[in-house]
Every structure is written in C-alpha cells, then in structure tokens.
JSON list of C-alpha atoms and ligand atoms in Angstrom, two decimals:
[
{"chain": "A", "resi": 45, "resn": "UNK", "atom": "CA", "xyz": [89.73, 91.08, 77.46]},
{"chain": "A", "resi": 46, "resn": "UNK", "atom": "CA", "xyz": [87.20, 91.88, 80.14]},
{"chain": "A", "resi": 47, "resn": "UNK", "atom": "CA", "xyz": [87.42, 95.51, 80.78]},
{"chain": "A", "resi": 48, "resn": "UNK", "atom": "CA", "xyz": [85.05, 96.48, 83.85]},
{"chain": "A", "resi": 49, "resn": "UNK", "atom": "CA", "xyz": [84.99, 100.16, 85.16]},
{"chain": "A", "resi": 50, "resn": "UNK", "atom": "CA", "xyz": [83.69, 100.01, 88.70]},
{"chain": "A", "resi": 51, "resn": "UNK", "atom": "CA", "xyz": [81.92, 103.04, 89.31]},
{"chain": "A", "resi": 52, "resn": "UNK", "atom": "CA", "xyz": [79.85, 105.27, 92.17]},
{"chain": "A", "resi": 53, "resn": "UNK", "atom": "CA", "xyz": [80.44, 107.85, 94.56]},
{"chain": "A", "resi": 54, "resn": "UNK", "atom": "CA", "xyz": [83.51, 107.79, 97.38]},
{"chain": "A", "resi": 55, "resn": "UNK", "atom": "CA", "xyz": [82.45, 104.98, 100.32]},
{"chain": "A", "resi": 56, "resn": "UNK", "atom": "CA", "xyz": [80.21, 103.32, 97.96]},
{"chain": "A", "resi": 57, "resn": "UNK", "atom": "CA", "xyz": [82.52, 100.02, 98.04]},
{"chain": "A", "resi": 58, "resn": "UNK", "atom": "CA", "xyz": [84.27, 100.16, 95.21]},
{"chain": "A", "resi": 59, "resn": "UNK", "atom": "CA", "xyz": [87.78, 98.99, 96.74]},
{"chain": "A", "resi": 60, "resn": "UNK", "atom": "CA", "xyz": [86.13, 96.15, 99.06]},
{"chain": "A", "resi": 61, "resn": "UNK", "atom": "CA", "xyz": [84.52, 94.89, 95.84]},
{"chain": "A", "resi": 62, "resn": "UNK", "atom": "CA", "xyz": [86.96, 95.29, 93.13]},
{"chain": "A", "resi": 63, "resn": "UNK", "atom": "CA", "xyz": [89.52, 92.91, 95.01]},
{"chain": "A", "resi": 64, "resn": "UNK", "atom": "CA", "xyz": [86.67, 90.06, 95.11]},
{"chain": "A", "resi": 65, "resn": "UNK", "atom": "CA", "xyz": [86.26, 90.73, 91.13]},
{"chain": "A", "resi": 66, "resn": "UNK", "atom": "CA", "xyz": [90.23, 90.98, 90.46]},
{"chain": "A", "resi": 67, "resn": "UNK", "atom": "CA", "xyz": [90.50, 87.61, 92.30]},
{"chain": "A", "resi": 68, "resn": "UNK", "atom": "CA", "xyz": [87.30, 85.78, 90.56]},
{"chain": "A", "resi": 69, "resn": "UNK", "atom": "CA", "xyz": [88.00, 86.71, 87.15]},
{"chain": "A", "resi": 70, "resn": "UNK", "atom": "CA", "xyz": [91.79, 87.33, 87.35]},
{"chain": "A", "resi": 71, "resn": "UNK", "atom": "CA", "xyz": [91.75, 90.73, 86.56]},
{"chain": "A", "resi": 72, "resn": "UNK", "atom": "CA", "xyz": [93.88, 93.44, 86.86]},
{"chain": "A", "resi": 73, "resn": "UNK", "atom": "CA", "xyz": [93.02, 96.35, 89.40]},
{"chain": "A", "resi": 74, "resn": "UNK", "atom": "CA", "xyz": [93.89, 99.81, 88.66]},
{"chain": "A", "resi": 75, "resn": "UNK", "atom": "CA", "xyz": [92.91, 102.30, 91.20]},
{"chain": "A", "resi": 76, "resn": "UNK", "atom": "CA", "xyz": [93.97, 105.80, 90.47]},
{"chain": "A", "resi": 77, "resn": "UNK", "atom": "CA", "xyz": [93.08, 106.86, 94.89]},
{"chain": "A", "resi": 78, "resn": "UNK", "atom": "CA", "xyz": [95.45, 103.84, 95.95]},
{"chain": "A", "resi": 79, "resn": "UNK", "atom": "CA", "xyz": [98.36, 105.38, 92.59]},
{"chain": "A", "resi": 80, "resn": "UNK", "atom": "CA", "xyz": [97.75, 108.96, 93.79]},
{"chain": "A", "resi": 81, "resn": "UNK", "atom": "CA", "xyz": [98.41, 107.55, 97.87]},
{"chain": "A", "resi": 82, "resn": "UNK", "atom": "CA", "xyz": [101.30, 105.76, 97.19]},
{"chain": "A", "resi": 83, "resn": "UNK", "atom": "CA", "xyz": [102.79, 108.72, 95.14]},
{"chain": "A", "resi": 84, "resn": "UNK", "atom": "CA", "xyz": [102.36, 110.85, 98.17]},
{"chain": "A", "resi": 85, "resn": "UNK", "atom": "CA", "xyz": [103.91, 107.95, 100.61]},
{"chain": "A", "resi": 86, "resn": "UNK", "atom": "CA", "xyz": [106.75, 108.11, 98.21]},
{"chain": "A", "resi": 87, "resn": "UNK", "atom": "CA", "xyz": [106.94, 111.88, 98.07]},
{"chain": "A", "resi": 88, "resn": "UNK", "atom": "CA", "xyz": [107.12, 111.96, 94.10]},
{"chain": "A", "resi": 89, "resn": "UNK", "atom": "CA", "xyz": [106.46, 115.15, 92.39]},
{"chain": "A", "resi": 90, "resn": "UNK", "atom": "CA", "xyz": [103.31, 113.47, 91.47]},
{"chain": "A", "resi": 91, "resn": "UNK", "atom": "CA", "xyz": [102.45, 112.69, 94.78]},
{"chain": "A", "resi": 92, "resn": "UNK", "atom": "CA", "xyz": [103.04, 116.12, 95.57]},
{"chain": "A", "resi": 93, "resn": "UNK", "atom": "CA", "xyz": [100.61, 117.66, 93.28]},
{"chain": "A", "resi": 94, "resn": "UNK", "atom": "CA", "xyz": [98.03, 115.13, 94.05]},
{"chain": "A", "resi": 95, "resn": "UNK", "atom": "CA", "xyz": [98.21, 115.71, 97.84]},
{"chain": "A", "resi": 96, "resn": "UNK", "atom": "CA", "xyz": [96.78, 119.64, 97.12]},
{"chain": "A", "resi": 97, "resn": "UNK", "atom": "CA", "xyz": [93.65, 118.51, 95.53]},
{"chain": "A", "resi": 98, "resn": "UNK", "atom": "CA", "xyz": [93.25, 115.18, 97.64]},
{"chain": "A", "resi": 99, "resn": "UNK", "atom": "CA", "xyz": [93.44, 117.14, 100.52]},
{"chain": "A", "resi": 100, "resn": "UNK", "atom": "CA", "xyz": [90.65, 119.26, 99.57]},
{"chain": "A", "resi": 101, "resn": "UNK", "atom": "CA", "xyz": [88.23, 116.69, 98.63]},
{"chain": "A", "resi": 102, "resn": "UNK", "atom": "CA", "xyz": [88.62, 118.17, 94.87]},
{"chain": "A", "resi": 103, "resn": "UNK", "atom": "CA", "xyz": [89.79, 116.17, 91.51]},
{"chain": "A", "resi": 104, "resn": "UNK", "atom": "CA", "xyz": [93.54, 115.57, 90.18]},
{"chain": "A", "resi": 105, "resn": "UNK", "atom": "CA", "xyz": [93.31, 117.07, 86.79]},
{"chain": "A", "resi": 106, "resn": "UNK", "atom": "CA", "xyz": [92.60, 115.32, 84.13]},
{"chain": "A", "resi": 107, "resn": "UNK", "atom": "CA", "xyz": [96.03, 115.18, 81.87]},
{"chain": "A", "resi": 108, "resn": "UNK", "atom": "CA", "xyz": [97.81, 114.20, 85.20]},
{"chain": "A", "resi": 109, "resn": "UNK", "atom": "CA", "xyz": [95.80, 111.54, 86.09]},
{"chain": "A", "resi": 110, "resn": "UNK", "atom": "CA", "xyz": [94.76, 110.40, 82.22]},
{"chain": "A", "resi": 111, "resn": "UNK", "atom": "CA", "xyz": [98.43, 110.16, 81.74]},
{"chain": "A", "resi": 112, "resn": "UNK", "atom": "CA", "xyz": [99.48, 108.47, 85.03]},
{"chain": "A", "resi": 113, "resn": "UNK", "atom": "CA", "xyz": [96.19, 105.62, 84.08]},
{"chain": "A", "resi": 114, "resn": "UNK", "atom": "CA", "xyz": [97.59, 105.01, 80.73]},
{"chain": "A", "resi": 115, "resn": "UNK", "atom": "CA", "xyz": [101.49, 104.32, 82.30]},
{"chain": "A", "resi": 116, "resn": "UNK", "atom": "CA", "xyz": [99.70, 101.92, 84.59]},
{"chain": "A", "resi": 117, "resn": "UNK", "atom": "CA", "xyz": [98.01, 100.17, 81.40]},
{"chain": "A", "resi": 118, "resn": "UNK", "atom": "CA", "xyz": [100.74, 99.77, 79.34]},
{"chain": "A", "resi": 119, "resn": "UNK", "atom": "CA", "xyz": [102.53, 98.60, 82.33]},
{"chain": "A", "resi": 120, "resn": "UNK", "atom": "CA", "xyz": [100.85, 94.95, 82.15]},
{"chain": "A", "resi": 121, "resn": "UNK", "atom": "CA", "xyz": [102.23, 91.98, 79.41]},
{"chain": "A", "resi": 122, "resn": "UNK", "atom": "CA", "xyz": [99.29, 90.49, 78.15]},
{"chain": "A", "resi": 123, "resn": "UNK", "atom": "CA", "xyz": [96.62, 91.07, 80.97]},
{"chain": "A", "resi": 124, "resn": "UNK", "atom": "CA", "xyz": [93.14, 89.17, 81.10]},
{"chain": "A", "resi": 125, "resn": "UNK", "atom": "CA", "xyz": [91.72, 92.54, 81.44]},
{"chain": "A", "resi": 126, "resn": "UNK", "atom": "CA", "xyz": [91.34, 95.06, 83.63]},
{"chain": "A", "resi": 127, "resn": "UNK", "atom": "CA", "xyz": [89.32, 96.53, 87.14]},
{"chain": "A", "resi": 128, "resn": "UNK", "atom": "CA", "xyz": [89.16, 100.96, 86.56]},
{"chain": "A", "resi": 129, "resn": "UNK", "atom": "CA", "xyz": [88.00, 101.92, 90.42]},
{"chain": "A", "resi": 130, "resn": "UNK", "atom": "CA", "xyz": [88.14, 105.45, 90.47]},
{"chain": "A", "resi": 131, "resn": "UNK", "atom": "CA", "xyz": [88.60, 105.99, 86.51]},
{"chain": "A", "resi": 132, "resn": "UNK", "atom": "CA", "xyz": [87.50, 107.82, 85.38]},
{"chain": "A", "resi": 133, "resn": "UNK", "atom": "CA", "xyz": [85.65, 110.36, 87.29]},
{"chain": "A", "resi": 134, "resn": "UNK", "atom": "CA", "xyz": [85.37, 112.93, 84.30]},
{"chain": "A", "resi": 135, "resn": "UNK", "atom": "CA", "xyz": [83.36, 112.90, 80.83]},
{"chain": "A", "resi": 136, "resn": "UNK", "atom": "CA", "xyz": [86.97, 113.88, 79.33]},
{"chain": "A", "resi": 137, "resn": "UNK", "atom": "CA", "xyz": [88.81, 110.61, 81.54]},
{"chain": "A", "resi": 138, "resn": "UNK", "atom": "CA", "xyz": [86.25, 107.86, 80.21]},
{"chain": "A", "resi": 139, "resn": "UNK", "atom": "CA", "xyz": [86.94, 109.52, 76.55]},
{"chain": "A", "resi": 140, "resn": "UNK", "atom": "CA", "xyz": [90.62, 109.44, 76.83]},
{"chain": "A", "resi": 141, "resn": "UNK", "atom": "CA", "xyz": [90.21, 105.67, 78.47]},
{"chain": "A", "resi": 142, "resn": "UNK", "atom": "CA", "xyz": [87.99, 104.78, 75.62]},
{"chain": "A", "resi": 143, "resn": "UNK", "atom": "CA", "xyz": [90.57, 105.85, 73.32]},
{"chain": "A", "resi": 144, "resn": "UNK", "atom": "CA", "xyz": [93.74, 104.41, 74.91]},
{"chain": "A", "resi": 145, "resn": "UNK", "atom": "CA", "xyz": [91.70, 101.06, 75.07]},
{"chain": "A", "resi": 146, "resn": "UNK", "atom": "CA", "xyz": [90.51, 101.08, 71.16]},
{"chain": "A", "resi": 147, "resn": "UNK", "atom": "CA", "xyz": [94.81, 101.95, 70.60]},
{"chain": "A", "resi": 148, "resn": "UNK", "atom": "CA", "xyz": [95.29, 98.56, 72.10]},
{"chain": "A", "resi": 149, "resn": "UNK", "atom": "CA", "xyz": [92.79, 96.44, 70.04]},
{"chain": "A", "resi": 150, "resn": "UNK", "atom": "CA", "xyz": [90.27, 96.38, 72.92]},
{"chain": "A", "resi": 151, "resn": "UNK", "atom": "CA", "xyz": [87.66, 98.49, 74.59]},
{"chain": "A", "resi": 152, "resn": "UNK", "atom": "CA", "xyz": [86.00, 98.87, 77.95]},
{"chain": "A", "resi": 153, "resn": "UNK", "atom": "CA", "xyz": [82.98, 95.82, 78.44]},
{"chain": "A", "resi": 154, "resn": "UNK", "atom": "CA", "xyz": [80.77, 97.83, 81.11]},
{"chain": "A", "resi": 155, "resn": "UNK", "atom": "CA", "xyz": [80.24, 100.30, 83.62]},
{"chain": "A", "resi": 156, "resn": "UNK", "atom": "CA", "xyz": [78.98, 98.45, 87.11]},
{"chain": "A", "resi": 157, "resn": "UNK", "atom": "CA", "xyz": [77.63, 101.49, 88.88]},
{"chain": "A", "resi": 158, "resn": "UNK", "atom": "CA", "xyz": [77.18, 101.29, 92.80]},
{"chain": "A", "resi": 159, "resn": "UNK", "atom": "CA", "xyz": [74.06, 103.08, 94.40]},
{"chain": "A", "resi": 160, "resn": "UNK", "atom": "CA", "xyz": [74.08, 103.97, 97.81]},
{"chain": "A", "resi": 161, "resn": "UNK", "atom": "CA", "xyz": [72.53, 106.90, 99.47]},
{"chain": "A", "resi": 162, "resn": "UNK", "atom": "CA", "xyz": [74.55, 109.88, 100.40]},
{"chain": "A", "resi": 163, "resn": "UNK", "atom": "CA", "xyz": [73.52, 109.71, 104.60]},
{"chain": "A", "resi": 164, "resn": "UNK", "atom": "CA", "xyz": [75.10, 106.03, 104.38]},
{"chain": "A", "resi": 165, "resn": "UNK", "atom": "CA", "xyz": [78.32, 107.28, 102.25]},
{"chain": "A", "resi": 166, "resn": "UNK", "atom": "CA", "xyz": [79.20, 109.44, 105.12]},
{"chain": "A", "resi": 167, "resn": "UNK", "atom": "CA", "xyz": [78.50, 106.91, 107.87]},
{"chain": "A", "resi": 168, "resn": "UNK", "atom": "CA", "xyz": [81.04, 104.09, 105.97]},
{"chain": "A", "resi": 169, "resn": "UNK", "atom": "CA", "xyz": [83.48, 106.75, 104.97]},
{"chain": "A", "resi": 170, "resn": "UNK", "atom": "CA", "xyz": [83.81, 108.26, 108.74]},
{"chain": "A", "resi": 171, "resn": "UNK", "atom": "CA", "xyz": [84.11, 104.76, 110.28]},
{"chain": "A", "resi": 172, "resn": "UNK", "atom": "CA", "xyz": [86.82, 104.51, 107.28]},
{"chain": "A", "resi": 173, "resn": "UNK", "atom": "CA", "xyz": [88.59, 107.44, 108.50]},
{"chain": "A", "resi": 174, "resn": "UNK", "atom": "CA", "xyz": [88.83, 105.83, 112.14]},
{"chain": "A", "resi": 175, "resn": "UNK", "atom": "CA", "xyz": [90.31, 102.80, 110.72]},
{"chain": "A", "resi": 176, "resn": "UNK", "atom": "CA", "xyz": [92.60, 103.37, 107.64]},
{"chain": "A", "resi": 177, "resn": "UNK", "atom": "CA", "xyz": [93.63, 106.94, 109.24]},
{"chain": "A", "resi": 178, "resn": "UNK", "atom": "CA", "xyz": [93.16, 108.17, 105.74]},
{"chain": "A", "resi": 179, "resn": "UNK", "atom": "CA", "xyz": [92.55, 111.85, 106.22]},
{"chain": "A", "resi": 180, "resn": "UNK", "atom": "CA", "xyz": [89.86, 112.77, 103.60]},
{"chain": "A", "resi": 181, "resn": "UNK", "atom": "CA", "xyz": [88.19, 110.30, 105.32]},
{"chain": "A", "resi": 182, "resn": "UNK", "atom": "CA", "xyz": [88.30, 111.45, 108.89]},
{"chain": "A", "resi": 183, "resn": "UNK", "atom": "CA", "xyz": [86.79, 115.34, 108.06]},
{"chain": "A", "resi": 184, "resn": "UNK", "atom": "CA", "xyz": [83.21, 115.85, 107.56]},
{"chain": "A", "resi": 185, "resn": "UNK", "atom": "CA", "xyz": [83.71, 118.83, 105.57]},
{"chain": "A", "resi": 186, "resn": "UNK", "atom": "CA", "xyz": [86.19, 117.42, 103.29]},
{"chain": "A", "resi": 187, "resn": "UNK", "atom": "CA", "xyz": [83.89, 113.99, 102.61]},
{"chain": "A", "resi": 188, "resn": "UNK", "atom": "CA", "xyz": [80.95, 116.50, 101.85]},
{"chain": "A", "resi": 189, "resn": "UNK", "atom": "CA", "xyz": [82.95, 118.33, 99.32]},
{"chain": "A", "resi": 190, "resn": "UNK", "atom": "CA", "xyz": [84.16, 115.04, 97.77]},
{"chain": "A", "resi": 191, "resn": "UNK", "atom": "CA", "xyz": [80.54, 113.53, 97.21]},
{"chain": "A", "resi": 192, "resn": "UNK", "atom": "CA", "xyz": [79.22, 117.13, 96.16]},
{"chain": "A", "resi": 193, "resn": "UNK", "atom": "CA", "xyz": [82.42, 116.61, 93.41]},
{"chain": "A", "resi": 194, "resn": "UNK", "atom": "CA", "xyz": [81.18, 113.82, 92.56]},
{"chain": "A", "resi": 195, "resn": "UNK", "atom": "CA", "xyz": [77.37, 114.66, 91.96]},
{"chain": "A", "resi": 196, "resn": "UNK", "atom": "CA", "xyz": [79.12, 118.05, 89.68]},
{"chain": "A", "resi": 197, "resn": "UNK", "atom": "CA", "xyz": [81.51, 116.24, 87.73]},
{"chain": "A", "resi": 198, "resn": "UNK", "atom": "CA", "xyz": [81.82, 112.50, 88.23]},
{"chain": "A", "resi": 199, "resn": "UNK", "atom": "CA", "xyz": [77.75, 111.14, 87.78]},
{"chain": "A", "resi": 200, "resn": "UNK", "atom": "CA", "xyz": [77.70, 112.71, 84.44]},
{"chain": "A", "resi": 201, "resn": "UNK", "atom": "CA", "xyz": [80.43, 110.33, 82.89]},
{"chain": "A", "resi": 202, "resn": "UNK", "atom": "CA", "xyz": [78.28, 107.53, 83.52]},
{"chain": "A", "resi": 203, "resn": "UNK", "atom": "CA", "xyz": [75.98, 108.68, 80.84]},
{"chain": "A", "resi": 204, "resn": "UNK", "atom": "CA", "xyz": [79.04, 108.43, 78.37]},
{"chain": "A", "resi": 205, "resn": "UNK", "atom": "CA", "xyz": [78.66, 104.72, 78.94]},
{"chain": "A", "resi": 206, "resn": "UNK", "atom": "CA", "xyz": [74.90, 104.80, 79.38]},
{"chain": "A", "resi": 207, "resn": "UNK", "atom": "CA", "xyz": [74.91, 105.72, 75.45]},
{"chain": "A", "resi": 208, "resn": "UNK", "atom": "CA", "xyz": [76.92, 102.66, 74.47]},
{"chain": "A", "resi": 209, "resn": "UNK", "atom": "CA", "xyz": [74.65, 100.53, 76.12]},
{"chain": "A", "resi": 210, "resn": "UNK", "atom": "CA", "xyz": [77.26, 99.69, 78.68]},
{"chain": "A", "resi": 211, "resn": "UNK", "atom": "CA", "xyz": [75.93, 100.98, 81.78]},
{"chain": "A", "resi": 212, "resn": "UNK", "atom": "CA", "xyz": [74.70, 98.88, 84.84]},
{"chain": "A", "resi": 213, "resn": "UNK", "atom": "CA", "xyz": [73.23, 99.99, 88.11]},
{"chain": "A", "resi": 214, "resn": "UNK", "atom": "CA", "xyz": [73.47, 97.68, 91.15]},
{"chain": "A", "resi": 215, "resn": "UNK", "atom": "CA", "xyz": [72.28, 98.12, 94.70]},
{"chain": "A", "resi": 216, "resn": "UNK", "atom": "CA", "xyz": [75.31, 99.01, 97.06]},
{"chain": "A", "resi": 217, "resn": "UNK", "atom": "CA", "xyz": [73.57, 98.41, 99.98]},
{"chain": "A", "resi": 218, "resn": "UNK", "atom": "CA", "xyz": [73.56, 94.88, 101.40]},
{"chain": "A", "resi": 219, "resn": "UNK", "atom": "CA", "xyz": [76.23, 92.12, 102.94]},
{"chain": "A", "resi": 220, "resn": "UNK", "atom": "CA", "xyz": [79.63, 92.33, 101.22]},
{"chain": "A", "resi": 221, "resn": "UNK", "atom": "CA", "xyz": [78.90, 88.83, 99.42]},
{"chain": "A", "resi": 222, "resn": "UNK", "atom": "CA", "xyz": [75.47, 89.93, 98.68]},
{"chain": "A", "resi": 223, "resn": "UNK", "atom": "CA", "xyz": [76.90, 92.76, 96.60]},
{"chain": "A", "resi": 224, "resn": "UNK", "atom": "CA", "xyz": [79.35, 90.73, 95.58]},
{"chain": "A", "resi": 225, "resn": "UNK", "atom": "CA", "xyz": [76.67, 88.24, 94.07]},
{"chain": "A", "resi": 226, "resn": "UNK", "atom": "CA", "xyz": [74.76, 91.17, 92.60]},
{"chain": "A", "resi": 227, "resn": "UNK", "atom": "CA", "xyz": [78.02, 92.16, 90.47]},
{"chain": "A", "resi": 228, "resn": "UNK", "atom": "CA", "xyz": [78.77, 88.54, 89.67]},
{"chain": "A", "resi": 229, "resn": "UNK", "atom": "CA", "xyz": [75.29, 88.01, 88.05]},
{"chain": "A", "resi": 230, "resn": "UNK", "atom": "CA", "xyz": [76.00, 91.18, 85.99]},
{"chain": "A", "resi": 231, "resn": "UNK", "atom": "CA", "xyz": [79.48, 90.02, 84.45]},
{"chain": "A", "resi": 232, "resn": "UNK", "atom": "CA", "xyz": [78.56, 86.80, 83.78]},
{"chain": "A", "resi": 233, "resn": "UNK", "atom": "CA", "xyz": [75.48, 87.56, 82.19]},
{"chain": "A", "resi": 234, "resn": "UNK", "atom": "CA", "xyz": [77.23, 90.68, 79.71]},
{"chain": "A", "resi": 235, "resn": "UNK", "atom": "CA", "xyz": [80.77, 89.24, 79.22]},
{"chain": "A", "resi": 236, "resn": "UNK", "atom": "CA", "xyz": [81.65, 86.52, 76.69]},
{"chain": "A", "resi": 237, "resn": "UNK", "atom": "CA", "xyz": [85.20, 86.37, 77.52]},
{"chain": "A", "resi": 238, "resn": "UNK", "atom": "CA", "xyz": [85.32, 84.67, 80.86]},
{"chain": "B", "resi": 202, "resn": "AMP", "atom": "P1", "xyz": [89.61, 107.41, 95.91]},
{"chain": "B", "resi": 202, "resn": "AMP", "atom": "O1", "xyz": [90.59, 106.56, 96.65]},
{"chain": "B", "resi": 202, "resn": "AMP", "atom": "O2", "xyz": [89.16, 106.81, 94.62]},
{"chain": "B", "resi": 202, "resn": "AMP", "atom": "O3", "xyz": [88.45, 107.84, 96.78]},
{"chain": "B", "resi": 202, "resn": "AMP", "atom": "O4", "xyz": [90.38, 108.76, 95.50]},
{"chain": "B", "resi": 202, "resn": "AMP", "atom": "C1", "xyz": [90.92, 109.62, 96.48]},
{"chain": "B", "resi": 202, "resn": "AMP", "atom": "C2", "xyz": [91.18, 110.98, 95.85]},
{"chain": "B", "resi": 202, "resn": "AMP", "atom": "O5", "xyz": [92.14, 110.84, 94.79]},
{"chain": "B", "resi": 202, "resn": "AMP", "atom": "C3", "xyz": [89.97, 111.64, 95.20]},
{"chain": "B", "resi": 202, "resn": "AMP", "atom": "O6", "xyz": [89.18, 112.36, 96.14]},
{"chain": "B", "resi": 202, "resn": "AMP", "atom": "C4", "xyz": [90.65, 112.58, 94.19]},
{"chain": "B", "resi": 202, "resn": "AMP", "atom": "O7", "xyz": [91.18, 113.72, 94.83]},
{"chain": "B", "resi": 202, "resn": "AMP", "atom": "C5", "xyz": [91.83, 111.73, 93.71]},
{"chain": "B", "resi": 202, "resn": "AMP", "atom": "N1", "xyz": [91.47, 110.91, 92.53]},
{"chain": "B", "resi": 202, "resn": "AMP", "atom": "C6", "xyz": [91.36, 109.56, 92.48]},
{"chain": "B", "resi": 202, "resn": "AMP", "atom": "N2", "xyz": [91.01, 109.16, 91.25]},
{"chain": "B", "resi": 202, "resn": "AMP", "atom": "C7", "xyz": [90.88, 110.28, 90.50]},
{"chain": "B", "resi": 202, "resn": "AMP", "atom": "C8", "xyz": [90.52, 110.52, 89.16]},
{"chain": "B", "resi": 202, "resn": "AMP", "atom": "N3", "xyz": [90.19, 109.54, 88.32]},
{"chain": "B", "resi": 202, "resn": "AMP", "atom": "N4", "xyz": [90.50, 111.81, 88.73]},
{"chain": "B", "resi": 202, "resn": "AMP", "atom": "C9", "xyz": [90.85, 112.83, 89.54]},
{"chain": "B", "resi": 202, "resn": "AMP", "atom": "N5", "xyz": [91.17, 112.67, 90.84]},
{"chain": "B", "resi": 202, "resn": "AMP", "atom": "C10", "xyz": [91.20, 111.40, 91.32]}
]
C-alpha cells in the first residue's frame, strides 16, 4: 500500500492537490475538514461537536477525530492505499495513525509537507472564503487563530515523521501542475509500490 500523509498549514493546497494524487495513483482520500463538514451538513452529534471548535479556528480533539479517521479506514475493502489531508494535526493523531496502520499489516510511506508563507495562506484562504462560503474561511480573525494552531500544535507532528526518515518538504508556491509535478517526483522516487 502507498500510504501518503499530505501535510502543511490551512490554504497551503492540500485539497487542490490531494485529488490530482488520489486520481494518479488511485488512492484513497481521507480528509478529516471535508468528514467534520459533512457531519455538520448532516447535523450528527458529531457534526455538532465539531462545529464549536471549527468555528473557532481551534482543533477537534483528538479521541473524536482519531476515532472518526480509523471508522473511515476500516471503511475501505482492500484499498491501494491511502491520501491523510488534514491527519493528523497532533503528535498524539500521527501516533494513533501509526498504530492503526501497523494493526492492518501496513504503515504510513511519507509525509509530503507543503511550504508556503503565512502572508500568502491568508490571501488564498480569504479568496477561499468568497468562493466556497466556508466560514472559517471568510474571518480574518478566525484564519489567524487557525494558522497560529497550527504553528502550536500541528508543525511539531511533522518531526514524528522527520525521525523515521519519512519526511519531505516541497515548495507550495507555484502553478497547480507545477506543484503537482514537484509531489509526483517525490512519490515516485520514495515509493516501490506504484
Ligand atoms: P481543514 O478542512 O483541514 O482545514 O479542517 C477544518 C477544521 O476542521 C480545522 O480547522 C479543525 O477545526 C477541524 N479539523 C480537521 N482535521 C482535524 C484534525 N485532524 N484534528 C483536529 N481537528 C481537525
């Protein structure tokens, strides 16, 4: 299995990118944002409890969202891998994903970190806001809060992959394809399964 966890802060092009990988490679994607949004659209208690931390820019807890990300895994029959975008966000996440992974006779193949600076993460994620309507995208203060969550408790799990030698940086900034190419090279060159 090629297990790829796409990584970097909120309007770094993580979504736009994982559906070009999911359709090269055949991949699953697993997004625990687009999980958590269409809990809320269909008012689950989950949803519910999401929508008071989403709202604020802040983190789902952990056990809530580990457990909802291992449902979702066990989910799929015999999957070519999988796409984590937005999991996990937490030194205790990438553990528990580590572990649920090794359960299944498989493990996570690399980290693809994006890197783009934090003036042009608020540029892309207001002109989000304007399109999608989604509203932690459309308030300053609230996309502020989420990259300052980010720098607090989300960079630090990269490090967790980082020491197994599974960590990758790429430049975020650039065309779509151009990225796109940059990630490709990356795979292709660290995956045997393909
Ligand atoms: P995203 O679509 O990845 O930007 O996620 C939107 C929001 O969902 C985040 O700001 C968090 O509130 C929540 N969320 C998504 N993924 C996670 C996660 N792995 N851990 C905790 N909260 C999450």
């Amino acid at each position: 299995m090629l297990n790829i966890v796409l990584f970097g802060p909120p309007g770094a092009g993580k979504g736009t990118q994982s559906e070009r990988i999911v359709n090269k490679y055949k991949l699953v994607h697993l997004s625990t944002g687009d999980i958590f949004r269409y809990n809320i659209k269909q008012e689950t208690d989950l949803g519910k409890l999401a929508k008071s931390y989403i709202d604020k820019g802040e983190l789902v807890p952990d056990q809530v969202t580990i457990d909802m990300l291992n449902a979702e895994v066990e989910k799929q029959v015999n999957p070519n891998g999988f796409i984590f975008d937005g999991f996990p966000r937490t030194t205790t996440q990438a553990d528990a994903l580590d572990k649920h992974m090794i359960s299944k006779g498989s493990s996570i193949t690399m980290m693809l970190s994006l890197h783009v600076p934090e003036e042009e993460l608020i540029k892309r994620l207001l002109l989000r806001g304007k399109e999608s309507g989604r509203s932690d995208d459309t308030d300053e203060n609230i996309i502020r809060n989420r990259i300052r969550v980010y720098n607090e408790q989300t960079a630090v799990a990269a490090n967790y992959y980082e020491m197994q030698n599974k960590y990758h940086q790429i430049d975020g900034i650039g065309t779509i394809e151009d990225i796109f190419e940059r990630l490709c090279q990356i795979i292709d060159k660290h995956s045997t399964i393909l």
